Amino acid sequence: MTDLHTDPVATAAPEATIAPEAPEAPEAPATDAPGAPDTLVHGLYREGEPIVDTKAPRGPIAERWNTRKFEASLVNPANRRKLTVIIVGTGLAGGAAAATLGEAGYNVKSFCYQDSPRRAHSIAAQGGINAAKNYKEDGDSTFRLFYDTVKGGDYRSRESNVYRLAEVSANIIDQCVAQGVPFAREYGGLLDNRSFGGVQVSRTFYARGQTGQQLLIGAYQALERQVAAGTVEMFTRHEMLEVVIVDGKARGIIARDLVTGEIETHLADAVVLASGGYGNVFFLSTNAMGSNVTATWRAHRKGAHFANPCYTQIHPTCIPVAGEHQSKLTLMSESLRNDGRIWVPKNAADCEKDPREIPEEDRDYYLERIYPSFGNLVPRDIASRQAKNVCDEGRGVGPKVGDFRRGVYLDFTDALKRMSAEAVAEKYGNLLDMYQRITGENPYEVPMRIYPAVHYTMGGLWVDYDLQSSIPGLFVTGEANFSDHGANRLGASALMQGLADGYFVLPNTIRDYLAKGPFPKLEESNEAVVEARASVDARVQKLLSINGDRSVDSFHKELGNIMWEYCGMERSEEGLLKAIDLIRGLRDEFWRNVKVLGAADTLNQSLEKAGRVADFLELGELMCIDALHRRESCGGHFRAESQTEDGEALRHDDEYAYVAAWEWGGQDGAPTLHKEDLVYEFVEMKQRSYK
Amino acid sequence: MNLTLKIWRQAGPKSKGEMVTYPVSGISEDMSFLEMLDVLNEQLNARGEEPIAFDSDCREGICGMCGLMISGKAHGPEVTTTCQLHMRSFSDGDEITIEPWRADAFPVIKDLVVDRSSFDRIIQAGGFISANTGAAPEAHSVPVPKPKADRSFMAAACIGCGACVAACPNASGMLFLGAKITHLGELPQGQPERDARVVNMLTQHDDEGFGGCTNIGECSSACPKEIPLDVINQLNKDLRHALAHGE
Ligand SMILES: Cc1cc2nc3c(=O)[nH]c(=O)nc-3n(C[C@H](O)[C@H](O)[C@H](O)COP(=O)(O)OP(=O)(O)OC[C@H]3O[C@@H](n4cnc5c(N)ncnc54)[C@H](O)[C@@H]3O)c2cc1C
Ligand code: SF4
Ligand code: FES
């Protein structure tokens, strides 16, 4: 077998980086039964014991969350000051949790890599946030939001978690309004709602196209209020590079001060990771430049299971790649599909023509053709995949990037005739202006071009109902965990999950753990602490000393291409096996040939990027292995080998209705798959059909 | 396009900086301004010169992380953020100077990167509504008249980039401050703390070393979110009320 993980720091200092065995948590048996024959599937991974979520209460679904809140131990207010909680991330999930735990009187240390907590990538969310308020009296309810989310997730999420999410959604809106979040309102002064992402009720609250920004500023202000009150200590421009585990429990982090370069040790009674999604493994995505997997990946290497890593959401309406220089992709709200019509030329020969000169009969409105009842409003995964299909057939439009055109038209001509330019501008003006700014083309005159882009990752660290990972004392919230969206996320539900986790769920569940503390005081000289810190130091020195020929970005781009090509919208066994090979080769070259200039003891953005890309190079392989093992099409995961006769996604509930939780296999080992069965008691599993 | 860039290089907070000239070629007009700098940085890296440090994160005009003085204009010639500025706003042969924000309250950390934590401390001084989690009343119990909600939203669109400070000859932070005063002051939820908020935030603003406002208006013209100058009037009005109320 080839060398699986060629991070040479570990070769240089094996003691420092080899992950310890996963702690023997009862809910996560870590190893195979002793004596079981050790066979590797595909030569890549082994199957381990199943896992179960022991924290979810049984009984009627509507009572489970109340039961858990009641059963979770309380922490005496006088003791809270003595308990320290580290929270990595200041997006909706981390910012809301830091503010709330600070208000409750815990001692909180909050970290972000940006220069201010207000800049976390939650800020970029446009469309809105769902909540089951039923303000429109259109038949919405907690149960309906629960039902839609489970169905939207293609029956690959946990019922208990999703129900809780729907249940607390209404409290989120109350909380945000009280903080001064300026949601859109009607003339009567009450809150406005819209329908979003193909659901039939209007339950989405929004603040023009800047909902994420306004929600995050609410959480940020609550957080800064606690900084002023002295309950939260804020560490901006700090990047977490390792988690500290002592006696099987998460007890702190190692972080680099990005300004001075100093490697710092921060110790605590519990650690929360709210570090966002890992879509940047694809290099091009709608994520921020600094979005990374480092925080969760480092925890994975120390024993936290990584669940469903291959579940990626690809958003159909993004501005296409313009050239090799492209550094990120910009999303345009999918509300554009309400009035725009999507098409490509029928004949590849027309692809270079001015679209306005292509007559109606030579256009293929392919979504309207294939899905007459849903047309342009089919779900995200279907719209994305069909766009890829027509481009793969050679009917893509727009400039060639490489030797390929990746783009389809999103045409407002009919809408402009039907509604007047003013009405279109009123409804979509800011989006159309953004399009014009980026592309230099006027969408009121020329059809826009769109193409799918990586947008969200449903996978993440495995957590139980309490949001605790398989490492005791390590909690994971927001996009960084895997918990609520199954194989596909509904629009406007990530903001809901981030704030649900941060304001309402984590503060209630973490107390059950903290009630056992304060844990024995740790010294920085503790062996495990010293070791964690030394491994970070060694890695920084290693990255700076290679001094090869290739920039970090060039590796990142190459990895992104591999992931997009073979682990993107459509995956096949052959492609995934090839990708794994390519990634291993690339990772090997990275550690021999990357060129990182500058010093360790100063602001060094190349060094920051290098560490992130090194972790993406390991994650990418696990994503491919996960995609390979899941031989079904579900949600955002389309497997070429599993489709119906007319090319639609085919799920296999009999074989794959489980969460795939991966255990790190050690430096040169293979990962172990633990399955958590998904049991549906309240929702019946159905195949999706949009024809 | 071929361009000549004159860029501020400064090794660290205490080092002396200087302008360094870099010719760049092969720039396409579809590139964003920051992608143009990415291209330059790749070239520098290949030649063994340390890349230029500059801040950016979302690259879609909303996080407020980016911000450069481009030929003397904060965020460059268009009304937008540096990351949303595209090279089609420039012409072949142009000479472009690129500097960090300059203000006592925004010290340079390295090259084009500055420290804007003074903005966070202004927010800590009172830029919030005190509403502990769980204590909120039902959202519809307090209607907000639409014109007030809209004005509040307009002011809340501030991204905290600091261009207003960089553009102001007095390096005043009043547009940023006025925007927060207006965002919270227009809402019924913001009333109980309104007087204390303006006094405390303004005190912090002055302590951080930001200058006073002399109504020049450069801030508002540079603001990528087009925050209007009247938020500063609002700030002054709120301050007069607060003082009259004995805050
Ligand atoms: C363009 C765009 C539009 C979207 N629109 C919507 C929408 O309309 N509705 C919806 O519901 N969802 C939307 N989403 C999804 C949603 O915005 C995100 O899933 C959600 O905001 C993630 O929040 P979070 O708190 O988990 O993480 P983030 O907001 O990403 O925060 C991550 C935090 O972790 C910190 N961090 C990360 N790594 C480290 C490290 N190693 N060390 C220290 N700190 C670290 C960062 O500094 C940051 O503070 C959108 C996403 C994008 C990209
Ligand atoms: S007021 Fe405008 S220029 Fe000033 S920080 Fe806010 S967005 Fe930037
Ligand atoms: S990088 Fe976020 S606003 Fe420019």
Tab-separated table of N, CA and C in Angstrom, chain A residues 483-533:
chain	number	residue	atom	x	y	z
A	483	SER	N	-24.521	18.127	11.490
A	483	SER	CA	-25.694	17.509	12.088
A	483	SER	C	-27.042	17.636	11.408
A	484	ASP	N	-27.393	18.746	10.810
A	484	ASP	CA	-28.823	18.944	10.565
A	484	ASP	C	-29.306	18.881	9.115
A	485	HIS	N	-28.402	18.892	8.162
A	485	HIS	CA	-28.872	19.092	6.789
A	485	HIS	C	-28.802	17.851	5.913
A	486	GLY	N	-28.408	16.728	6.487
A	486	GLY	CA	-28.383	15.505	5.709
A	486	GLY	C	-27.499	15.645	4.493
A	487	ALA	N	-28.028	15.198	3.343
A	487	ALA	CA	-27.224	15.178	2.129
A	487	ALA	C	-27.410	16.434	1.295
A	488	ASN	N	-28.229	17.352	1.773
A	488	ASN	CA	-28.541	18.517	0.958
A	488	ASN	C	-29.201	19.549	1.861
A	489	ARG	N	-28.768	20.793	1.763
A	489	ARG	CA	-29.319	21.797	2.669
A	489	ARG	C	-30.359	22.655	1.952
A	490	LEU	N	-31.457	22.893	2.635
A	490	LEU	CA	-32.475	23.787	2.096
A	490	LEU	C	-31.995	25.224	2.213
A	491	GLY	N	-32.385	26.061	1.274
A	491	GLY	CA	-32.049	27.479	1.349
A	491	GLY	C	-32.543	28.073	2.655
A	492	ALA	N	-31.779	29.022	3.204
A	492	ALA	CA	-32.149	29.782	4.400
A	492	ALA	C	-32.155	28.952	5.679
A	493	SER	N	-31.536	27.775	5.653
A	493	SER	CA	-31.536	26.986	6.873
A	493	SER	C	-30.165	26.899	7.548
A	494	ALA	N	-29.108	27.401	6.896
A	494	ALA	CA	-27.795	27.384	7.561
A	494	ALA	C	-27.708	28.503	8.586
A	495	LEU	N	-28.274	29.648	8.249
A	495	LEU	CA	-28.281	30.753	9.210
A	495	LEU	C	-29.092	30.323	10.429
A	496	MET	N	-30.202	29.651	10.151
A	496	MET	CA	-31.054	29.154	11.232
A	496	MET	C	-30.263	28.191	12.117
A	497	GLN	N	-29.529	27.278	11.500
A	497	GLN	CA	-28.783	26.308	12.311
A	497	GLN	C	-27.684	26.988	13.115
A	498	GLY	N	-26.963	27.925	12.481
A	498	GLY	CA	-25.870	28.600	13.188
A	498	GLY	C	-26.373	29.281	14.446
A	499	LEU	N	-27.471	30.008	14.302
A	499	LEU	CA	-27.985	30.746	15.464
A	499	LEU	C	-28.694	29.823	16.453
A	500	ALA	N	-29.336	28.774	15.961
A	500	ALA	CA	-29.954	27.809	16.877
A	500	ALA	C	-28.864	27.197	17.757
A	501	ASP	N	-27.807	26.714	17.113
A	501	ASP	CA	-26.706	26.114	17.861
A	501	ASP	C	-26.123	27.117	18.857
A	502	GLY	N	-25.867	28.325	18.371
A	502	GLY	CA	-25.129	29.296	19.171
A	502	GLY	C	-25.920	29.897	20.312
A	503	TYR	N	-27.145	30.309	20.047
A	503	TYR	CA	-27.922	30.963	21.108
A	503	TYR	C	-28.609	29.954	22.026
A	504	PHE	N	-29.123	28.870	21.450
A	504	PHE	CA	-30.057	28.065	22.239
A	504	PHE	C	-29.618	26.639	22.542
A	505	VAL	N	-28.949	25.982	21.599
A	505	VAL	CA	-28.659	24.569	21.842
A	505	VAL	C	-27.392	24.399	22.679
A	506	LEU	N	-26.271	24.859	22.144
A	506	LEU	CA	-25.004	24.643	22.854
A	506	LEU	C	-25.036	25.167	24.293
A	507	PRO	N	-25.522	26.387	24.543
A	507	PRO	CA	-25.495	26.871	25.935
A	507	PRO	C	-26.261	25.939	26.886
A	508	ASN	N	-27.261	25.223	26.356
A	508	ASN	CA	-28.003	24.296	27.211
A	508	ASN	C	-27.344	22.942	27.359
A	509	THR	N	-26.625	22.492	26.315
A	509	THR	CA	-26.053	21.150	26.392
A	509	THR	C	-24.656	21.161	27.005
A	510	ILE	N	-23.914	22.225	26.784
A	510	ILE	CA	-22.530	22.234	27.270
A	510	ILE	C	-22.513	22.267	28.797
A	511	ARG	N	-23.598	22.764	29.389
A	511	ARG	CA	-23.594	22.822	30.854
A	511	ARG	C	-23.595	21.436	31.489
A	512	ASP	N	-24.169	20.482	30.742
A	512	ASP	CA	-24.168	19.117	31.265
A	512	ASP	C	-22.728	18.610	31.428
A	513	TYR	N	-21.889	19.029	30.484
A	513	TYR	CA	-20.473	18.648	30.551
A	513	TYR	C	-19.729	19.490	31.581
A	514	LEU	N	-19.982	20.792	31.547
A	514	LEU	CA	-19.242	21.696	32.439
A	514	LEU	C	-19.587	21.458	33.911
A	515	ALA	N	-20.787	20.907	34.137
A	515	ALA	CA	-21.182	20.645	35.529
A	515	ALA	C	-20.214	19.673	36.204
A	516	LYS	N	-19.501	18.906	35.371
A	516	LYS	CA	-18.522	17.974	35.949
A	516	LYS	C	-17.220	18.689	36.316
A	517	GLY	N	-17.063	19.932	35.856
A	517	GLY	CA	-15.827	20.677	36.098
A	517	GLY	C	-15.935	21.536	37.341
A	518	PRO	N	-15.019	22.482	37.612
A	518	PRO	CA	-13.801	22.679	36.832
A	518	PRO	C	-12.901	21.447	36.892
A	519	PHE	N	-12.263	21.192	35.780
A	519	PHE	CA	-11.374	20.041	35.682
A	519	PHE	C	-10.022	20.397	36.292
A	520	PRO	N	-9.224	19.381	36.621
A	520	PRO	CA	-7.959	19.657	37.301
A	520	PRO	C	-7.152	20.724	36.554
A	521	LYS	N	-6.571	21.609	37.287
A	521	LYS	CA	-5.816	22.691	36.655
A	521	LYS	C	-4.645	22.110	35.875
A	522	LEU	N	-4.444	22.691	34.696
A	522	LEU	CA	-3.364	22.197	33.820
A	522	LEU	C	-2.232	23.203	33.801
A	523	GLU	N	-1.027	22.708	33.746
A	523	GLU	CA	0.118	23.594	33.569
A	523	GLU	C	0.527	23.544	32.103
A	524	GLU	N	1.124	24.630	31.633
A	524	GLU	CA	1.616	24.624	30.254
A	524	GLU	C	2.732	23.611	30.067
A	525	SER	N	3.304	23.184	31.198
A	525	SER	CA	4.395	22.213	31.109
A	525	SER	C	3.888	20.770	31.012
A	526	ASN	N	2.575	20.587	31.105
A	526	ASN	CA	2.012	19.249	30.950
A	526	ASN	C	2.485	18.632	29.625
A	527	GLU	N	2.779	17.356	29.703
A	527	GLU	CA	3.398	16.686	28.554
A	527	GLU	C	2.577	16.831	27.267
A	528	ALA	N	1.253	16.617	27.376
A	528	ALA	CA	0.401	16.675	26.185
A	528	ALA	C	0.358	18.093	25.617
A	529	VAL	N	0.424	19.074	26.500
A	529	VAL	CA	0.384	20.465	26.048
A	529	VAL	C	1.676	20.794	25.306
A	530	VAL	N	2.768	20.411	25.898
A	530	VAL	CA	4.080	20.674	25.280
A	530	VAL	C	4.167	20.003	23.913
A	531	GLU	N	3.664	18.782	23.864
A	531	GLU	CA	3.714	18.028	22.620
A	531	GLU	C	2.892	18.694	21.517
A	532	ALA	N	1.682	19.145	21.871
A	532	ALA	CA	0.819	19.791	20.880
A	532	ALA	C	1.509	21.042	20.338
A	533	ARG	N	2.097	21.778	21.249
A	533	ARG	CA	2.742	23.012	20.859
A	533	ARG	C	3.982	22.740	19.989
